[in-house]
Amino acid sequence: MKALEGVRILDMTHVQSGPTCTQLLAWFGADVIKVERPGVGDATRGQLRDIPGVDSLYFTMLNHNKRSVTLNPKTEQGKRIFTRLIEECDVMVENFAPGAIDRMGFPWEKIQQINPRMIYASVKGFGPGPYEDCKVYENVAQCTGGAASTTGFLDGPPLVTGAQIGDSGTGLHLALGIVTALYHREKSGKGQRVECAMQDGVLNLCRVKLRDQQRLAHGPLKEYSQYGQGIPFGDSTPRAGNDSGGGQPGWILKCKGWEHDPNAYVYFITQAAVWGNICDLIGKPEWKEDPGYAKPEARLDKIPQIFDAIEEWTRTLDKFDVMRACNPLNIPCGPILSMKELAEEPSLRDTGTVVEVDHPTRGKYLTVGNPVKLSDSPSEVLRSPLLGEHSDEILKDVVGLSDAEIAAAREEGAV
């Protein structure tokens, strides 16, 4: 049995943050009914297309395991159908602009009247405050949530990360909130609102940087490489390049072939507990007893020189050989893996982390699978729905319309 089997989700989401949330719930077995505009659908169906006239990878990789119904809630029939869907679903998820659902005629108070057990979950850009009515996209969330100001090198501009911590990260937070509200409903019998702001979600993922902001009041951050270089700290958490951020100096180092391979690098951490092993490995056994290198505090002003010496060794090996040499010695390191390497990694296919899916119009493509594995509730990745593919079955089985009523709703433009 799937973990969320029997839970029905009314999916009013689009683009990335909301669909990430509902896709995760669908992977766990929830019946996710994706509501889309007739003839148009989710905007990402047509965005960044690589094959003309076919749903984009942007859409397909965010909407697996869902059913699609087309509906215009602004029509009279559409309002009646939407009301029935609220009655029959456990959770409604939306990530529209502020007030959009209210303007459709379905504020939270009305939804509670229709279905007191309904859990109404929303992704917003910001929580209450000066920016609550502002629109937010991925990179805006990264910038306003603290990630960009702390990413990049000290002498360069702020940078956003390629990981979608604003959109997908907030969707993951919202999914946790929904499951928590469902658990609470088992005891209370009542639904509730669940809200997750993208700024809040990004800041939650930047907690170590907020930690460092407070530590600055008590002196410089000694594990940051700028400390060892004598560069003064300002009044806010600085950009730290490839510093590890966990108190153990770390850096990205070149490996054999770096001249022609942009990903021939390894991340290497000089963990204090295995300092002796590092010294032996790179041919610097004298550093184990040298007072200038033996203790972590003594090494703080020599971090760049130490990593230069380690890099002399890593440049003689490819990144996988570096990892093979370090792991038996408990030295933390990891190769920089490209998307191509991850797509072709057999172990990720075996665990369902990378999945090949067959689509009726696109053909076969790769996507990510469920990153959360449950021992007794396996999840599978099913293809995304075509626009309105399940309209008739949802209108019959969930809403309870007859064929004649469906035809009338279609004539009105409601579906």
Tab-separated table of C-alpha atoms in Angstrom:
chain	number	residue	atom	x	y	z
A	1	MET	CA	0.000	0.000	0.000
A	2	LYS	CA	1.215	3.475	-0.856
A	3	ALA	CA	1.837	5.736	2.128
A	4	LEU	CA	-0.704	8.402	1.061
A	5	GLU	CA	-3.175	6.102	-0.673
A	6	GLY	CA	-6.712	7.387	-0.127
A	7	VAL	CA	-5.668	11.033	0.118
A	8	ARG	CA	-7.032	13.220	-2.684
A	9	ILE	CA	-5.253	16.445	-3.643
A	10	LEU	CA	-6.856	19.322	-5.555
A	11	ASP	CA	-3.804	20.668	-7.380
A	12	MET	CA	-4.236	24.307	-8.382
A	13	THR	CA	-0.501	24.850	-8.839
A	14	HIS	CA	1.635	25.845	-11.795
A	15	VAL	CA	5.277	26.354	-12.801
A	16	GLN	CA	7.629	24.828	-10.168
A	17	SER	CA	7.160	25.407	-6.432
A	18	GLY	CA	3.599	24.081	-6.170
A	19	PRO	CA	4.013	21.229	-8.681
A	20	THR	CA	7.123	20.066	-6.800
A	21	CYS	CA	5.014	19.742	-3.667
A	22	THR	CA	2.091	17.927	-5.297
A	23	GLN	CA	4.364	15.631	-7.302
A	24	LEU	CA	6.023	14.468	-4.086
A	25	LEU	CA	2.597	13.725	-2.593
A	26	ALA	CA	1.640	11.881	-5.787
A	27	TRP	CA	4.821	9.770	-5.589
A	28	PHE	CA	3.727	8.705	-2.116
A	29	GLY	CA	0.381	7.539	-3.503
A	30	ALA	CA	-1.987	10.509	-3.208
A	31	ASP	CA	-4.537	10.977	-5.991
A	32	VAL	CA	-3.458	14.360	-7.351
A	33	ILE	CA	-6.001	16.070	-9.596
A	34	LYS	CA	-4.265	18.846	-11.512
A	35	VAL	CA	-6.708	21.579	-12.535
A	36	GLU	CA	-5.678	23.423	-15.716
A	37	ARG	CA	-7.170	26.098	-17.947
A	38	PRO	CA	-9.043	24.662	-20.933
A	39	GLY	CA	-6.952	24.814	-24.089
A	40	VAL	CA	-3.954	26.337	-22.293
A	41	GLY	CA	-2.911	24.353	-19.245
A	42	ASP	CA	0.075	24.945	-17.012
A	43	ALA	CA	2.306	27.605	-18.585
A	44	THR	CA	5.320	25.292	-18.367
A	45	ARG	CA	3.792	22.892	-20.900
A	46	GLY	CA	5.045	25.303	-23.548
A	47	GLN	CA	8.101	26.797	-21.867
A	48	LEU	CA	11.646	25.827	-22.920
A	49	ARG	CA	10.351	23.323	-25.456
A	50	ASP	CA	12.967	21.176	-27.164
A	51	ILE	CA	10.452	19.352	-29.382
A	52	PRO	CA	7.791	21.426	-31.202
A	53	GLY	CA	4.208	20.781	-30.143
A	54	VAL	CA	5.148	18.480	-27.264
A	55	ASP	CA	4.927	19.109	-23.525
A	56	SER	CA	8.255	20.497	-22.354
A	57	LEU	CA	10.603	18.679	-20.011
A	58	TYR	CA	9.973	21.557	-17.611
A	59	PHE	CA	6.362	20.377	-17.308
A	60	THR	CA	6.830	16.627	-17.539
A	61	MET	CA	9.526	16.491	-14.836
A	62	LEU	CA	7.303	18.316	-12.331
A	63	ASN	CA	3.958	16.619	-12.901
A	64	HIS	CA	4.421	12.870	-12.738
A	65	ASN	CA	1.765	10.567	-11.274
A	66	LYS	CA	-1.011	13.190	-11.595
A	67	ARG	CA	-4.365	13.324	-13.356
A	68	SER	CA	-5.284	16.393	-15.438
A	69	VAL	CA	-8.732	17.968	-15.658
A	70	THR	CA	-9.421	21.194	-17.533
A	71	LEU	CA	-11.719	23.644	-15.755
A	72	ASN	CA	-12.707	27.309	-15.883
A	73	PRO	CA	-14.012	28.158	-12.378
A	74	LYS	CA	-15.160	31.600	-13.590
A	75	THR	CA	-18.176	30.080	-15.398
A	76	GLU	CA	-21.328	29.043	-13.550
A	77	GLN	CA	-20.839	25.346	-14.339
A	78	GLY	CA	-17.154	25.704	-13.543
A	79	LYS	CA	-17.943	27.119	-10.095
A	80	ARG	CA	-20.295	24.225	-9.356
A	81	ILE	CA	-17.704	21.675	-10.467
A	82	PHE	CA	-14.977	23.384	-8.464
A	83	THR	CA	-17.217	23.369	-5.381
A	84	ARG	CA	-17.764	19.621	-5.793
A	85	LEU	CA	-14.011	19.066	-6.094
A	86	ILE	CA	-13.495	20.959	-2.831
A	87	GLU	CA	-16.088	18.737	-1.208
A	88	GLU	CA	-14.416	15.557	-2.441
A	89	CYS	CA	-10.744	16.409	-1.830
A	90	ASP	CA	-8.651	16.386	1.329
A	91	VAL	CA	-6.103	19.043	0.378
A	92	MET	CA	-6.071	22.014	-1.972
A	93	VAL	CA	-2.663	23.356	-3.013
A	94	GLU	CA	-2.101	26.640	-4.870
A	95	ASN	CA	0.748	28.985	-5.696
A	96	PHE	CA	-1.082	31.794	-7.471
A	97	ALA	CA	-0.377	35.476	-6.929
A	98	PRO	CA	-1.731	36.852	-3.635
A	99	GLY	CA	-5.545	37.029	-3.620
A	100	ALA	CA	-6.078	35.069	-6.858
A	101	ILE	CA	-8.188	32.299	-5.291
A	102	ASP	CA	-10.204	34.894	-3.355
A	103	ARG	CA	-10.995	36.719	-6.598
A	104	MET	CA	-12.255	33.442	-8.057
A	105	GLY	CA	-14.896	33.530	-5.316
A	106	PHE	CA	-13.348	30.933	-3.016
A	107	PRO	CA	-11.707	32.602	-0.008
A	108	TRP	CA	-10.539	30.406	2.863
A	109	GLU	CA	-13.719	31.099	4.850
A	110	LYS	CA	-15.904	29.772	2.011
A	111	ILE	CA	-13.664	26.729	1.510
A	112	GLN	CA	-14.054	25.932	5.226
A	113	GLN	CA	-17.842	26.127	4.869
A	114	ILE	CA	-17.795	23.809	1.849
A	115	ASN	CA	-15.445	21.277	3.475
A	116	PRO	CA	-14.416	21.797	7.121
A	117	ARG	CA	-11.845	19.000	6.759
A	118	MET	CA	-10.102	20.664	3.830
A	119	ILE	CA	-6.426	21.533	4.225
A	120	TYR	CA	-5.654	24.610	2.151
A	121	ALA	CA	-1.934	24.887	1.348
A	122	SER	CA	-0.284	27.862	-0.328
A	123	VAL	CA	3.153	28.863	-1.570
A	124	LYS	CA	3.732	32.580	-1.278
A	125	GLY	CA	6.709	34.740	-2.099
A	126	PHE	CA	6.815	36.468	1.278
A	127	GLY	CA	5.069	36.215	4.592
A	128	PRO	CA	3.224	39.142	6.203
A	129	GLY	CA	5.287	42.316	6.028
A	130	PRO	CA	6.471	44.962	3.579
A	131	TYR	CA	6.847	42.553	0.639
A	132	GLU	CA	3.795	40.319	1.110
A	133	ASP	CA	2.124	41.445	-2.140
A	134	CYS	CA	5.238	41.080	-4.295
A	135	LYS	CA	5.725	38.363	-6.912
A	136	VAL	CA	8.691	36.065	-6.446
A	137	TYR	CA	10.635	33.800	-8.779
A	138	GLU	CA	13.460	31.387	-8.024
A	139	ASN	CA	16.365	33.813	-8.136
A	140	VAL	CA	14.414	36.538	-6.344
A	141	ALA	CA	13.781	34.101	-3.491
A	142	GLN	CA	17.471	33.195	-3.341
A	143	CYS	CA	18.388	36.877	-3.155
A	144	THR	CA	15.781	37.896	-0.577
A	145	GLY	CA	16.286	34.762	1.528
A	146	GLY	CA	19.993	35.336	2.174
A	147	ALA	CA	21.476	32.713	-0.152
A	148	ALA	CA	22.899	35.030	-2.822
A	149	SER	CA	24.595	37.418	-0.400
A	150	THR	CA	26.590	34.513	1.037
A	151	THR	CA	27.342	32.700	-2.238
A	152	GLY	CA	30.333	33.412	-4.463
A	153	PHE	CA	33.843	34.643	-3.795
A	154	LEU	CA	34.700	37.495	-1.472
A	155	ASP	CA	35.992	39.732	-4.270
A	156	GLY	CA	33.066	39.050	-6.607
A	157	PRO	CA	29.339	39.810	-6.847
A	158	PRO	CA	26.592	37.815	-5.094
A	159	LEU	CA	25.665	34.618	-6.950
A	160	VAL	CA	22.605	32.405	-7.198
A	161	THR	CA	22.992	28.637	-7.069
A	162	GLY	CA	21.935	26.150	-9.732
A	163	ALA	CA	19.964	24.207	-7.108
A	164	GLN	CA	16.348	25.371	-7.100
A	165	ILE	CA	16.230	26.113	-3.394
A	166	GLY	CA	13.586	28.810	-3.837
A	167	ASP	CA	10.997	26.947	-5.896
A	168	SER	CA	11.613	23.241	-5.330
A	169	GLY	CA	12.976	23.847	-1.831
A	170	THR	CA	9.794	25.651	-0.797
A	171	GLY	CA	7.676	22.940	-2.424
A	172	LEU	CA	9.401	20.350	-0.257
A	173	HIS	CA	8.754	22.454	2.854
A	174	LEU	CA	5.076	22.779	1.902
A	175	ALA	CA	4.722	19.011	1.419
A	176	LEU	CA	5.942	18.484	4.981
A	177	GLY	CA	3.412	21.046	6.218
A	178	ILE	CA	0.588	19.264	4.374
A	179	VAL	CA	1.459	15.834	5.744
A	180	THR	CA	1.714	17.341	9.246
A	181	ALA	CA	-1.727	18.954	8.855
A	182	LEU	CA	-3.178	15.642	7.642
A	183	TYR	CA	-1.797	13.927	10.741
A	184	HIS	CA	-3.265	16.657	12.965
A	185	ARG	CA	-6.635	16.274	11.236
A	186	GLU	CA	-6.737	12.624	12.329
A	187	LYS	CA	-6.990	13.896	15.923
A	188	SER	CA	-8.898	17.167	15.479
A	189	GLY	CA	-11.183	16.268	12.594
A	190	LYS	CA	-10.608	19.739	11.152
A	191	GLY	CA	-8.628	21.128	8.262
A	192	GLN	CA	-6.391	24.175	8.459
A	193	ARG	CA	-4.344	26.557	6.360
A	194	VAL	CA	-0.742	25.721	5.542
A	195	GLU	CA	1.421	28.511	4.172
A	196	CYS	CA	5.044	28.502	3.140
A	197	ALA	CA	6.801	31.636	1.929
A	198	MET	CA	9.703	31.242	-0.467
A	199	GLN	CA	11.785	33.782	1.455
A	200	ASP	CA	11.232	31.743	4.626
A	201	GLY	CA	12.116	28.470	2.906
A	202	VAL	CA	15.388	29.832	1.522
A	203	LEU	CA	16.328	31.365	4.874
A	204	ASN	CA	15.676	28.023	6.569
A	205	LEU	CA	18.221	26.450	4.206
A	206	CYS	CA	20.669	29.256	5.023
A	207	ARG	CA	20.575	28.727	8.768
A	208	VAL	CA	24.342	28.212	9.094
A	209	LYS	CA	24.864	31.649	7.580
A	210	LEU	CA	22.455	33.167	10.108
A	211	ARG	CA	24.468	31.299	12.740
A	212	ASP	CA	27.635	32.975	11.461
A	213	GLN	CA	25.956	36.394	11.425
A	214	GLN	CA	25.512	36.111	15.187
A	215	ARG	CA	28.989	34.720	15.771
A	216	LEU	CA	30.462	37.810	14.108
A	217	ALA	CA	29.470	39.857	17.143
A	218	HIS	CA	32.052	37.919	19.157
A	219	GLY	CA	34.968	38.111	16.755
A	220	PRO	CA	36.142	37.034	13.296
A	221	LEU	CA	35.043	33.734	11.791
A	222	LYS	CA	38.268	31.823	12.017
A	223	GLU	CA	37.237	28.905	9.802
A	224	TYR	CA	36.649	31.285	6.867
A	225	SER	CA	39.683	31.390	4.587
A	226	GLN	CA	39.751	35.195	4.638
A	227	TYR	CA	40.759	35.054	8.322
A	228	GLY	CA	43.989	33.254	7.525
A	229	GLN	CA	44.718	35.773	4.777
A	230	GLY	CA	44.355	38.718	7.129
A	231	ILE	CA	41.310	40.138	5.350
A	232	PRO	CA	39.066	41.984	7.840
A	233	PHE	CA	35.433	41.036	8.300
A	234	GLY	CA	32.569	43.452	7.796
A	235	ASP	CA	29.319	43.555	9.747
A	236	SER	CA	27.508	40.777	7.856
A	237	THR	CA	28.210	37.168	6.931
A	238	PRO	CA	30.605	37.312	3.958
A	239	ARG	CA	30.792	35.289	0.774
A	240	ALA	CA	33.125	32.411	1.438
A	241	GLY	CA	33.951	30.872	-1.942
A	242	ASN	CA	34.247	27.120	-1.490
A	243	ASP	CA	34.852	27.131	2.261
A	244	SER	CA	33.056	24.209	3.859
A	245	GLY	CA	31.103	26.293	6.376
A	246	GLY	CA	31.180	23.519	8.963
A	247	GLY	CA	34.296	24.481	10.861
A	248	GLN	CA	36.553	22.156	8.869
A	249	PRO	CA	38.493	23.886	6.053
A	250	GLY	CA	37.432	22.650	2.627
A	251	TRP	CA	38.112	23.671	-0.985
A	252	ILE	CA	37.586	22.578	-4.588
A	253	LEU	CA	40.849	21.367	-6.117
A	254	LYS	CA	41.976	20.592	-9.641
A	255	CYS	CA	42.437	16.993	-10.720
A	256	LYS	CA	44.107	15.358	-13.683
A	257	GLY	CA	42.569	16.616	-16.924
A	258	TRP	CA	41.253	19.910	-15.546
A	259	GLU	CA	42.721	21.769	-18.537
A	260	HIS	CA	40.085	20.321	-20.894
A	261	ASP	CA	37.399	18.972	-18.527
A	262	PRO	CA	35.470	21.700	-16.661
A	263	ASN	CA	34.417	19.169	-14.022
A	264	ALA	CA	37.791	17.530	-13.321
A	265	TYR	CA	37.754	18.753	-9.736
A	266	VAL	CA	37.289	17.313	-6.267
A	267	TYR	CA	36.018	18.787	-3.019
A	268	PHE	CA	38.535	18.113	-0.263
A	269	ILE	CA	38.084	18.714	3.488
A	270	THR	CA	41.068	18.898	5.837
A	271	GLN	CA	39.264	17.381	8.795
A	272	ALA	CA	41.329	17.708	11.949
A	273	ALA	CA	40.742	14.106	13.045
A	274	VAL	CA	42.499	12.731	9.943
A	275	TRP	CA	45.187	15.397	9.546
A	276	GLY	CA	47.939	12.802	9.929
A	277	ASN	CA	46.460	10.689	7.127
A	278	ILE	CA	46.289	13.741	4.868
A	279	CYS	CA	49.932	14.582	5.532
A	280	ASP	CA	51.045	11.039	4.693
A	281	LEU	CA	48.854	10.882	1.591
A	282	ILE	CA	50.193	14.066	-0.011
A	283	GLY	CA	53.822	13.417	0.925
A	284	LYS	CA	54.093	15.908	3.786
A	285	PRO	CA	54.664	13.643	6.833
A	286	GLU	CA	56.764	16.350	8.512
A	287	TRP	CA	53.670	18.515	8.938
A	288	LYS	CA	52.321	16.094	11.550
A	289	GLU	CA	54.888	17.257	14.117
A	290	ASP	CA	55.686	20.738	12.824
A	291	PRO	CA	54.333	23.291	15.373
A	292	GLY	CA	53.196	25.490	12.512
A	293	TYR	CA	50.945	22.745	11.110
A	294	ALA	CA	50.253	20.143	13.793
A	295	LYS	CA	47.255	21.860	15.434
A	296	PRO	CA	44.155	23.255	13.667
A	297	GLU	CA	44.659	26.712	15.198
A	298	ALA	CA	48.225	26.861	13.921
A	299	ARG	CA	47.066	26.048	10.379
A	300	LEU	CA	44.501	28.834	10.097
A	301	ASP	CA	46.927	31.339	8.577
A	302	LYS	CA	48.274	28.746	6.110
A	303	ILE	CA	45.048	27.349	4.636
A	304	PRO	CA	45.738	28.587	1.059
A	305	GLN	CA	49.270	27.132	1.109
A	306	ILE	CA	47.992	23.825	2.509
A	307	PHE	CA	45.399	23.476	-0.235
A	308	ASP	CA	48.017	24.387	-2.842
A	309	ALA	CA	50.112	21.468	-1.572
A	310	ILE	CA	47.121	19.112	-1.602
A	311	GLU	CA	46.292	20.231	-5.133
A	312	GLU	CA	49.785	19.315	-6.306
A	313	TRP	CA	48.828	15.765	-5.325
A	314	THR	CA	45.238	15.799	-6.671
A	315	ARG	CA	46.423	17.046	-10.060
A	316	THR	CA	48.307	13.771	-10.535
A	317	LEU	CA	45.069	11.714	-10.301
A	318	ASP	CA	41.603	11.816	-11.802
A	319	LYS	CA	38.818	12.796	-9.431
A	320	PHE	CA	37.607	9.241	-8.879
A	321	ASP	CA	41.111	8.032	-8.030
A	322	VAL	CA	41.349	10.829	-5.459
A	323	MET	CA	38.136	9.622	-3.859
A	324	ARG	CA	39.311	6.002	-3.914
A	325	ALA	CA	42.547	7.001	-2.186
A	326	CYS	CA	40.869	9.185	0.445
A	327	ASN	CA	37.870	7.124	1.497
A	328	PRO	CA	39.814	4.216	3.118
A	329	LEU	CA	41.636	6.841	5.181
A	330	ASN	CA	38.358	8.519	6.267
A	331	ILE	CA	39.336	11.746	4.510
A	332	PRO	CA	36.124	13.541	3.425
A	333	CYS	CA	36.123	14.305	-0.288
A	334	GLY	CA	33.884	14.067	-3.311
A	335	PRO	CA	34.235	14.438	-7.082
A	336	ILE	CA	32.462	17.252	-8.897
A	337	LEU	CA	29.874	15.277	-10.861
A	338	SER	CA	28.386	16.778	-14.008
A	339	MET	CA	24.755	16.339	-15.006
A	340	LYS	CA	25.951	14.006	-17.759
A	341	GLU	CA	27.771	11.813	-15.254
A	342	LEU	CA	24.768	11.735	-12.926
A	343	ALA	CA	22.416	10.873	-15.791
A	344	GLU	CA	24.633	7.928	-16.741
A	345	GLU	CA	25.386	6.643	-13.218
A	346	PRO	CA	24.000	3.060	-12.947
A	347	SER	CA	23.594	3.128	-9.163
A	348	LEU	CA	21.213	6.089	-9.368
A	349	ARG	CA	19.087	4.146	-11.866
A	350	ASP	CA	19.103	1.127	-9.551
A	351	THR	CA	17.789	3.133	-6.601
A	352	GLY	CA	15.167	5.002	-8.614
A	353	THR	CA	16.844	8.352	-8.049
A	354	VAL	CA	17.143	8.776	-11.827
A	355	VAL	CA	14.302	7.230	-13.828
A	356	GLU	CA	13.609	6.734	-17.520
A	357	VAL	CA	9.992	7.495	-18.399
A	358	ASP	CA	8.103	6.795	-21.625
A	359	HIS	CA	5.752	9.563	-22.789
A	360	PRO	CA	3.153	9.133	-25.574
A	361	THR	CA	4.227	12.220	-27.538
A	362	ARG	CA	7.739	12.924	-26.270
A	363	GLY	CA	9.072	9.379	-26.139
A	364	LYS	CA	11.617	8.350	-23.512
A	365	TYR	CA	13.272	10.884	-21.236
A	366	LEU	CA	15.112	10.983	-17.918
A	367	THR	CA	13.747	12.504	-14.752
A	368	VAL	CA	14.481	12.517	-11.051
A	369	GLY	CA	12.657	9.997	-8.917
A	370	ASN	CA	11.476	10.212	-5.334
A	371	PRO	CA	14.483	11.152	-3.161
A	372	VAL	CA	12.721	9.788	-0.054
A	373	LYS	CA	12.699	6.009	0.197
A	374	LEU	CA	10.238	4.171	2.474
A	375	SER	CA	10.855	0.507	3.262
A	376	ASP	CA	7.199	-0.590	3.153
A	377	SER	CA	5.698	2.017	0.841
A	378	PRO	CA	7.531	2.001	-2.485
A	379	SER	CA	6.887	4.807	-4.956
A	380	GLU	CA	7.026	4.663	-8.719
A	381	VAL	CA	7.316	7.409	-11.307
A	382	LEU	CA	4.480	7.532	-13.829
A	383	ARG	CA	4.422	9.881	-16.808
A	384	SER	CA	2.861	13.323	-16.598
A	385	PRO	CA	-0.685	13.704	-17.951
A	386	LEU	CA	-1.625	15.224	-21.266
A	387	LEU	CA	-3.736	18.366	-20.982
A	388	GLY	CA	-7.226	17.372	-19.828
A	389	GLU	CA	-6.430	13.691	-20.291
A	390	HIS	CA	-8.529	12.653	-17.280
A	391	SER	CA	-11.282	15.264	-17.480
A	392	ASP	CA	-14.156	12.893	-18.234
A	393	GLU	CA	-13.204	10.275	-15.634
A	394	ILE	CA	-12.739	12.923	-12.920
A	395	LEU	CA	-15.995	14.673	-13.788
A	396	LYS	CA	-17.828	11.329	-13.653
A	397	ASP	CA	-16.111	9.520	-10.793
A	398	VAL	CA	-15.225	12.420	-8.485
A	399	VAL	CA	-17.695	15.196	-9.325
A	400	GLY	CA	-20.553	12.838	-10.250
A	401	LEU	CA	-21.612	14.409	-13.552
A	402	SER	CA	-23.518	12.512	-16.225
A	403	ASP	CA	-22.425	12.432	-19.852
A	404	ALA	CA	-25.098	15.019	-20.685
A	405	GLU	CA	-23.906	17.325	-17.891
A	406	ILE	CA	-20.315	17.002	-19.067
A	407	ALA	CA	-21.387	17.897	-22.593
A	408	ALA	CA	-23.263	20.940	-21.302
A	409	ALA	CA	-20.259	22.052	-19.233
A	410	ARG	CA	-18.049	21.685	-22.277
A	411	GLU	CA	-20.480	23.711	-24.369
A	412	GLU	CA	-20.357	26.497	-21.800
A	413	GLY	CA	-16.543	26.468	-21.814
A	414	ALA	CA	-16.372	25.316	-18.203
A	415	VAL	CA	-14.184	22.289	-19.053
